[in-house]
PDB file of C-alpha atoms in Angstrom:
ATOM      1  CA  ASP W   1     127.050  77.683 118.667  1.00  0.00           C
ATOM      2  CA  GLY W   2     130.092  75.980 120.128  1.00  0.00           C
ATOM      3  CA  GLY W   3     133.312  77.877 120.168  1.00  0.00           C
ATOM      4  CA  ILE W   4     135.919  79.910 121.965  1.00  0.00           C
ATOM      5  CA  THR W   5     135.392  83.505 122.953  1.00  0.00           C
ATOM      6  CA  GLN W   6     138.015  86.010 123.974  1.00  0.00           C
ATOM      7  CA  SER W   7     137.314  89.391 125.405  1.00  0.00           C
ATOM      8  CA  PRO W   8     137.932  92.164 124.916  1.00  0.00           C
ATOM      9  CA  LYS W   9     139.057  92.340 121.279  1.00  0.00           C
ATOM     10  CA  TYR W  10     141.233  95.381 121.961  1.00  0.00           C
ATOM     11  CA  LEU W  11     142.730  96.251 125.325  1.00  0.00           C
ATOM     12  CA  PHE W  12     144.786  99.203 126.405  1.00  0.00           C
ATOM     13  CA  ARG W  13     146.692  99.407 129.613  1.00  0.00           C
ATOM     14  CA  LYS W  14     149.032 101.826 131.257  1.00  0.00           C
ATOM     15  CA  GLU W  15     152.534 100.735 131.979  1.00  0.00           C
ATOM     16  CA  GLY W  16     152.836  99.147 135.418  1.00  0.00           C
ATOM     17  CA  GLN W  17     149.255  97.872 135.555  1.00  0.00           C
ATOM     18  CA  ASN W  18     148.152  94.262 135.606  1.00  0.00           C
ATOM     19  CA  VAL W  19     145.478  93.249 133.112  1.00  0.00           C
ATOM     20  CA  THR W  20     143.451  90.054 132.689  1.00  0.00           C
ATOM     21  CA  LEU W  21     142.439  88.603 129.324  1.00  0.00           C
ATOM     22  CA  SER W  22     139.384  86.388 129.233  1.00  0.00           C
ATOM     23  CA  CYS W  23     139.053  83.066 127.418  1.00  0.00           C
ATOM     24  CA  GLU W  24     135.921  80.915 127.546  1.00  0.00           C
ATOM     25  CA  GLN W  25     135.056  77.743 125.627  1.00  0.00           C
ATOM     26  CA  ASN W  26     131.851  75.717 125.425  1.00  0.00           C
ATOM     27  CA  LEU W  27     133.362  72.844 123.442  1.00  0.00           C
ATOM     28  CA  ASN W  28     133.798  70.691 126.549  1.00  0.00           C
ATOM     29  CA  HIS W  29     137.524  70.544 125.837  1.00  0.00           C
ATOM     30  CA  ASP W  30     139.869  69.468 128.600  1.00  0.00           C
ATOM     31  CA  ALA W  31     142.924  71.381 127.442  1.00  0.00           C
ATOM     32  CA  MET W  32     143.348  75.111 126.998  1.00  0.00           C
ATOM     33  CA  TYR W  33     146.285  77.184 125.807  1.00  0.00           C
ATOM     34  CA  TRP W  34     147.532  80.763 125.658  1.00  0.00           C
ATOM     35  CA  TYR W  35     149.777  81.976 122.857  1.00  0.00           C
ATOM     36  CA  ARG W  36     151.446  85.258 122.119  1.00  0.00           C
ATOM     37  CA  GLN W  37     151.900  86.462 118.543  1.00  0.00           C
ATOM     38  CA  ASP W  38     154.359  89.194 117.589  1.00  0.00           C
ATOM     39  CA  PRO W  39     154.948  90.595 114.082  1.00  0.00           C
ATOM     40  CA  GLY W  40     157.201  88.358 112.007  1.00  0.00           C
ATOM     41  CA  GLN W  41     157.019  85.559 114.519  1.00  0.00           C
ATOM     42  CA  GLY W  42     154.874  82.543 114.919  1.00  0.00           C
ATOM     43  CA  LEU W  43     152.789  81.758 117.946  1.00  0.00           C
ATOM     44  CA  ARG W  44     154.679  81.208 121.156  1.00  0.00           C
ATOM     45  CA  LEU W  45     153.192  79.230 124.014  1.00  0.00           C
ATOM     46  CA  ILE W  46     152.737  81.078 127.307  1.00  0.00           C
ATOM     47  CA  TYR W  47     150.815  78.597 129.454  1.00  0.00           C
ATOM     48  CA  TYR W  48     148.661  75.554 128.960  1.00  0.00           C
ATOM     49  CA  SER W  49     146.305  73.487 131.077  1.00  0.00           C
ATOM     50  CA  GLN W  50     145.163  69.949 130.428  1.00  0.00           C
ATOM     51  CA  ILE W  51     142.887  69.630 133.437  1.00  0.00           C
ATOM     52  CA  VAL W  52     141.095  71.847 135.918  1.00  0.00           C
ATOM     53  CA  ASN W  53     143.282  73.228 138.716  1.00  0.00           C
ATOM     54  CA  ASP W  54     146.471  72.315 136.877  1.00  0.00           C
ATOM     55  CA  PHE W  55     148.568  74.244 134.378  1.00  0.00           C
ATOM     56  CA  GLN W  56     152.069  74.217 132.935  1.00  0.00           C
ATOM     57  CA  LYS W  57     154.464  76.924 131.823  1.00  0.00           C
ATOM     58  CA  GLY W  58     155.196  77.295 128.163  1.00  0.00           C
ATOM     59  CA  ASP W  59     158.232  78.871 126.544  1.00  0.00           C
ATOM     60  CA  ILE W  60     157.552  82.463 127.584  1.00  0.00           C
ATOM     61  CA  ALA W  61     155.680  82.282 130.910  1.00  0.00           C
ATOM     62  CA  GLU W  62     157.672  84.993 132.686  1.00  0.00           C
ATOM     63  CA  GLY W  63     155.502  87.984 133.540  1.00  0.00           C
ATOM     64  CA  TYR W  64     152.255  86.073 133.040  1.00  0.00           C
ATOM     65  CA  SER W  65     149.951  84.097 135.321  1.00  0.00           C
ATOM     66  CA  VAL W  66     146.909  81.905 134.740  1.00  0.00           C
ATOM     67  CA  SER W  67     144.212  80.043 136.638  1.00  0.00           C
ATOM     68  CA  ARG W  68     141.980  77.131 135.700  1.00  0.00           C
ATOM     69  CA  GLU W  69     139.200  76.970 138.258  1.00  0.00           C
ATOM     70  CA  LYS W  70     136.597  75.863 135.738  1.00  0.00           C
ATOM     71  CA  LYS W  71     136.872  73.624 132.703  1.00  0.00           C
ATOM     72  CA  GLU W  72     135.451  76.254 130.380  1.00  0.00           C
ATOM     73  CA  SER W  73     137.556  79.208 131.526  1.00  0.00           C
ATOM     74  CA  PHE W  74     141.291  79.960 131.358  1.00  0.00           C
ATOM     75  CA  PRO W  75     142.026  83.644 132.093  1.00  0.00           C
ATOM     76  CA  LEU W  76     145.487  85.080 131.484  1.00  0.00           C
ATOM     77  CA  THR W  77     146.896  87.891 133.617  1.00  0.00           C
ATOM     78  CA  VAL W  78     149.622  90.037 132.126  1.00  0.00           C
ATOM     79  CA  THR W  79     151.516  91.427 135.084  1.00  0.00           C
ATOM     80  CA  SER W  80     153.646  94.523 135.373  1.00  0.00           C
ATOM     81  CA  ALA W  81     156.672  92.200 135.364  1.00  0.00           C
ATOM     82  CA  GLN W  82     156.161  91.472 131.671  1.00  0.00           C
ATOM     83  CA  LYS W  83     158.723  93.720 129.976  1.00  0.00           C
ATOM     84  CA  ASN W  84     157.115  94.005 126.565  1.00  0.00           C
ATOM     85  CA  PRO W  85     153.446  93.057 126.808  1.00  0.00           C
ATOM     86  CA  THR W  86     152.166  94.745 123.646  1.00  0.00           C
ATOM     87  CA  ALA W  87     151.163  91.839 121.391  1.00  0.00           C
ATOM     88  CA  PHE W  88     148.293  89.811 119.999  1.00  0.00           C
ATOM     89  CA  TYR W  89     147.136  87.059 122.360  1.00  0.00           C
ATOM     90  CA  LEU W  90     145.418  83.914 121.190  1.00  0.00           C
ATOM     91  CA  CYS W  91     143.603  81.347 123.294  1.00  0.00           C
ATOM     92  CA  ALA W  92     143.016  77.793 122.082  1.00  0.00           C
ATOM     93  CA  SER W  93     141.449  74.586 123.334  1.00  0.00           C
ATOM     94  CA  SER W  94     141.539  70.917 122.445  1.00  0.00           C
ATOM     95  CA  ILE W  95     140.342  67.536 123.573  1.00  0.00           C
ATOM     96  CA  VAL W  96     143.001  65.309 125.082  1.00  0.00           C
ATOM     97  CA  LEU W  97     143.555  62.045 123.276  1.00  0.00           C
ATOM     98  CA  VAL W  98     146.468  59.704 123.754  1.00  0.00           C
ATOM     99  CA  SER W  99     145.976  57.801 120.525  1.00  0.00           C
ATOM    100  CA  SER W 100     145.329  60.613 118.075  1.00  0.00           C
ATOM    101  CA  TYR W 101     146.102  64.204 117.376  1.00  0.00           C
ATOM    102  CA  ASN W 102     144.702  66.937 119.554  1.00  0.00           C
ATOM    103  CA  GLU W 103     143.592  69.593 117.104  1.00  0.00           C
ATOM    104  CA  GLN W 104     143.578  73.019 118.655  1.00  0.00           C
ATOM    105  CA  PHE W 105     140.681  75.384 118.053  1.00  0.00           C
ATOM    106  CA  PHE W 106     141.448  79.063 118.367  1.00  0.00           C
ATOM    107  CA  GLY W 107     139.582  82.065 119.660  1.00  0.00           C
ATOM    108  CA  PRO W 108     139.487  85.394 117.785  1.00  0.00           C
ATOM    109  CA  GLY W 109     142.305  86.909 119.851  1.00  0.00           C
ATOM    110  CA  THR W 110     142.893  90.005 121.964  1.00  0.00           C
ATOM    111  CA  ARG W 111     145.161  92.829 120.906  1.00  0.00           C
ATOM    112  CA  LEU W 112     146.876  94.285 123.983  1.00  0.00           C
ATOM    113  CA  THR W 113     148.564  97.654 123.756  1.00  0.00           C
ATOM    114  CA  VAL W 114     150.563  99.160 126.593  1.00  0.00           C
ATOM    115  CA  LEU W 115     150.547 102.949 126.567  1.00  0.00           C
TER     116      LEU W 115
ATOM    117  CA  ALA B   1     163.326  70.582 121.452  1.00  0.00           C
ATOM    118  CA  GLN B   2     161.219  70.625 118.354  1.00  0.00           C
ATOM    119  CA  THR B   3     161.608  73.530 115.963  1.00  0.00           C
ATOM    120  CA  VAL B   4     159.655  74.531 112.886  1.00  0.00           C
ATOM    121  CA  THR B   5     161.169  76.642 110.124  1.00  0.00           C
ATOM    122  CA  GLN B   6     159.381  78.492 107.361  1.00  0.00           C
ATOM    123  CA  SER B   7     162.010  80.027 105.124  1.00  0.00           C
ATOM    124  CA  GLN B   8     159.704  82.153 102.976  1.00  0.00           C
ATOM    125  CA  PRO B   9     158.506  85.261 104.866  1.00  0.00           C
ATOM    126  CA  GLU B  10     156.429  86.454 101.912  1.00  0.00           C
ATOM    127  CA  MET B  11     155.139  84.982  98.687  1.00  0.00           C
ATOM    128  CA  SER B  12     152.750  86.031  95.976  1.00  0.00           C
ATOM    129  CA  VAL B  13     150.843  84.169  93.285  1.00  0.00           C
ATOM    130  CA  GLN B  14     148.499  85.064  90.473  1.00  0.00           C
ATOM    131  CA  GLU B  15     144.887  84.095  90.881  1.00  0.00           C
ATOM    132  CA  ALA B  16     144.176  80.585  89.510  1.00  0.00           C
ATOM    133  CA  GLU B  17     147.828  79.572  89.640  1.00  0.00           C
ATOM    134  CA  THR B  18     149.555  77.139  91.994  1.00  0.00           C
ATOM    135  CA  VAL B  19     151.876  78.037  94.848  1.00  0.00           C
ATOM    136  CA  THR B  20     153.909  75.940  97.269  1.00  0.00           C
ATOM    137  CA  LEU B  21     154.820  77.035 100.776  1.00  0.00           C
ATOM    138  CA  SER B  22     157.796  75.382 102.459  1.00  0.00           C
ATOM    139  CA  CYS B  23     158.173  74.063 105.985  1.00  0.00           C
ATOM    140  CA  THR B  24     160.875  72.036 107.668  1.00  0.00           C
ATOM    141  CA  TYR B  25     160.975  70.783 111.215  1.00  0.00           C
ATOM    142  CA  ASP B  26     163.354  69.144 113.583  1.00  0.00           C
ATOM    143  CA  THR B  27     162.404  66.401 116.005  1.00  0.00           C
ATOM    144  CA  SER B  28     163.669  63.139 117.416  1.00  0.00           C
ATOM    145  CA  GLU B  29     160.129  61.835 117.833  1.00  0.00           C
ATOM    146  CA  ASN B  30     158.709  59.160 115.575  1.00  0.00           C
ATOM    147  CA  ASN B  31     155.025  59.815 116.183  1.00  0.00           C
ATOM    148  CA  TYR B  32     153.774  63.331 115.686  1.00  0.00           C
ATOM    149  CA  TYR B  33     151.331  65.439 113.732  1.00  0.00           C
ATOM    150  CA  LEU B  34     151.795  68.323 111.365  1.00  0.00           C
ATOM    151  CA  PHE B  35     149.383  71.097 110.486  1.00  0.00           C
ATOM    152  CA  TRP B  36     148.996  74.090 108.254  1.00  0.00           C
ATOM    153  CA  TYR B  37     146.967  76.948 109.689  1.00  0.00           C
ATOM    154  CA  LYS B  38     145.687  79.964 107.809  1.00  0.00           C
ATOM    155  CA  GLN B  39     145.367  83.375 109.475  1.00  0.00           C
ATOM    156  CA  PRO B  40     143.450  85.860 107.292  1.00  0.00           C
ATOM    157  CA  PRO B  41     143.352  89.593 108.058  1.00  0.00           C
ATOM    158  CA  SER B  42     140.652  88.902 110.660  1.00  0.00           C
ATOM    159  CA  ARG B  43     143.435  87.079 112.561  1.00  0.00           C
ATOM    160  CA  GLN B  44     141.231  84.054 113.238  1.00  0.00           C
ATOM    161  CA  MET B  45     143.363  80.913 113.031  1.00  0.00           C
ATOM    162  CA  ILE B  46     141.830  78.347 110.689  1.00  0.00           C
ATOM    163  CA  LEU B  47     143.068  74.797 110.255  1.00  0.00           C
ATOM    164  CA  VAL B  48     143.786  74.120 106.591  1.00  0.00           C
ATOM    165  CA  ILE B  49     145.154  70.593 106.586  1.00  0.00           C
ATOM    166  CA  ARG B  50     146.678  67.996 108.898  1.00  0.00           C
ATOM    167  CA  GLN B  51     149.071  65.080 108.460  1.00  0.00           C
ATOM    168  CA  GLU B  52     149.816  62.185 110.768  1.00  0.00           C
ATOM    169  CA  ALA B  53     153.489  61.233 110.644  1.00  0.00           C
ATOM    170  CA  TYR B  54     152.750  57.507 110.555  1.00  0.00           C
ATOM    171  CA  LYS B  55     150.755  57.906 107.349  1.00  0.00           C
ATOM    172  CA  GLN B  56     152.789  57.807 104.169  1.00  0.00           C
ATOM    173  CA  GLN B  57     149.975  59.112 102.003  1.00  0.00           C
ATOM    174  CA  ASN B  58     149.976  62.868 101.607  1.00  0.00           C
ATOM    175  CA  ALA B  59     146.895  64.623 102.954  1.00  0.00           C
ATOM    176  CA  THR B  60     144.589  66.479 100.585  1.00  0.00           C
ATOM    177  CA  GLU B  61     141.724  68.886 101.279  1.00  0.00           C
ATOM    178  CA  ASN B  62     140.122  70.198  98.116  1.00  0.00           C
ATOM    179  CA  ARG B  63     142.615  72.685  96.595  1.00  0.00           C
ATOM    180  CA  PHE B  64     145.126  72.160  99.407  1.00  0.00           C
ATOM    181  CA  SER B  65     147.594  69.297  99.510  1.00  0.00           C
ATOM    182  CA  VAL B  66     150.833  68.562 101.283  1.00  0.00           C
ATOM    183  CA  ASN B  67     154.115  66.982 100.316  1.00  0.00           C
ATOM    184  CA  PHE B  68     155.241  65.180 103.455  1.00  0.00           C
ATOM    185  CA  GLN B  69     158.808  63.890 103.369  1.00  0.00           C
ATOM    186  CA  LYS B  70     159.407  62.290 106.746  1.00  0.00           C
ATOM    187  CA  ALA B  71     163.059  61.421 106.241  1.00  0.00           C
ATOM    188  CA  ALA B  72     163.825  64.945 105.099  1.00  0.00           C
ATOM    189  CA  LYS B  73     161.550  66.419 107.806  1.00  0.00           C
ATOM    190  CA  SER B  74     159.790  68.498 105.222  1.00  0.00           C
ATOM    191  CA  PHE B  75     156.106  69.414 105.062  1.00  0.00           C
ATOM    192  CA  SER B  76     155.204  71.741 102.193  1.00  0.00           C
ATOM    193  CA  LEU B  77     151.740  73.055 101.366  1.00  0.00           C
ATOM    194  CA  LYS B  78     150.524  73.299  97.786  1.00  0.00           C
ATOM    195  CA  ILE B  79     147.597  75.542  96.973  1.00  0.00           C
ATOM    196  CA  SER B  80     146.078  74.892  93.566  1.00  0.00           C
ATOM    197  CA  ASP B  81     143.823  77.260  91.637  1.00  0.00           C
ATOM    198  CA  SER B  82     144.644  80.089  94.048  1.00  0.00           C
ATOM    199  CA  GLN B  83     141.776  82.369  94.996  1.00  0.00           C
ATOM    200  CA  LEU B  84     141.769  85.911  96.334  1.00  0.00           C
ATOM    201  CA  GLY B  85     140.398  84.572  99.608  1.00  0.00           C
ATOM    202  CA  ASP B  86     143.577  82.549 100.082  1.00  0.00           C
ATOM    203  CA  THR B  87     145.437  85.760 100.899  1.00  0.00           C
ATOM    204  CA  ALA B  88     146.600  85.256 104.491  1.00  0.00           C
ATOM    205  CA  MET B  89     149.437  84.307 106.785  1.00  0.00           C
ATOM    206  CA  TYR B  90     150.109  80.586 106.715  1.00  0.00           C
ATOM    207  CA  PHE B  91     151.668  78.827 109.686  1.00  0.00           C
ATOM    208  CA  CYS B  92     153.177  75.384 109.744  1.00  0.00           C
ATOM    209  CA  ALA B  93     152.824  73.626 113.107  1.00  0.00           C
ATOM    210  CA  PHE B  94     154.120  70.482 114.778  1.00  0.00           C
ATOM    211  CA  THR B  95     152.794  68.619 117.774  1.00  0.00           C
ATOM    212  CA  ASN B  96     153.610  65.423 119.584  1.00  0.00           C
ATOM    213  CA  ASN B  97     150.539  66.043 121.722  1.00  0.00           C
ATOM    214  CA  ASN B  98     152.587  67.583 124.513  1.00  0.00           C
ATOM    215  CA  ASP B  99     152.720  71.034 123.015  1.00  0.00           C
ATOM    216  CA  MET B 100     152.476  72.652 119.620  1.00  0.00           C
ATOM    217  CA  ARG B 101     155.294  74.480 117.835  1.00  0.00           C
ATOM    218  CA  PHE B 102     154.660  77.026 115.120  1.00  0.00           C
ATOM    219  CA  GLY B 103     156.833  78.376 112.359  1.00  0.00           C
ATOM    220  CA  ALA B 104     157.240  82.122 111.875  1.00  0.00           C
ATOM    221  CA  GLY B 105     154.721  82.129 109.053  1.00  0.00           C
ATOM    222  CA  THR B 106     154.571  82.927 105.350  1.00  0.00           C
ATOM    223  CA  ARG B 107     152.530  85.887 104.156  1.00  0.00           C
ATOM    224  CA  LEU B 108     150.797  84.845 100.932  1.00  0.00           C
ATOM    225  CA  THR B 109     149.244  87.398  98.617  1.00  0.00           C
ATOM    226  CA  VAL B 110     147.031  86.263  95.761  1.00  0.00           C
ATOM    227  CA  LYS B 111     147.004  88.842  92.986  1.00  0.00           C
ATOM    228  CA  PRO B 112     144.038  89.325  90.651  1.00  0.00           C
TER     229      PRO B 112
END
């Protein structure tokens, strides 16, 4: 089955620790995205990558870092610099077309709780 | 910068009835795409319907249809014959293929 997997589903971390969220896709999509979802708010873009070894900051990149060493993988690290990291994190991917829309397909998400 | 506004935080509808969710957006672009996503309690984001801005005809997917008013920058979602499984958060989204912007969402409850 093609799709996007995120692991783990629930993640707990102590304050001051870095933590890495996994995102893998086997859809052969070029672009991948990380979003943060807080209660009462829509999804906010953290980082995105349209090609291997390249990525761009989104609206709320501070306190986060990413890498894109492989096409199918786009891990997100939540660093200790992120002031309020408790949230639901969603990963997405899409093909990259100039002439049409790039529908994003979403993973099941990871709920991060900082204790 | 593009913004997407959903002015209805919560709505409810009786099973089998029709409900309309509102969405407005702001952009200076002429070519873009609009989406409605559904997020059920499982929190998996599911694409409900899409609309290309250059198409005047409103998109329809079974019980779901949109009312796209480009001049007014409005993109409402109509759900006909509501079913219990339609209970979810609904997000309106905009993209010009550079990034995607989401509204804050509308929590829809379908009552039996």
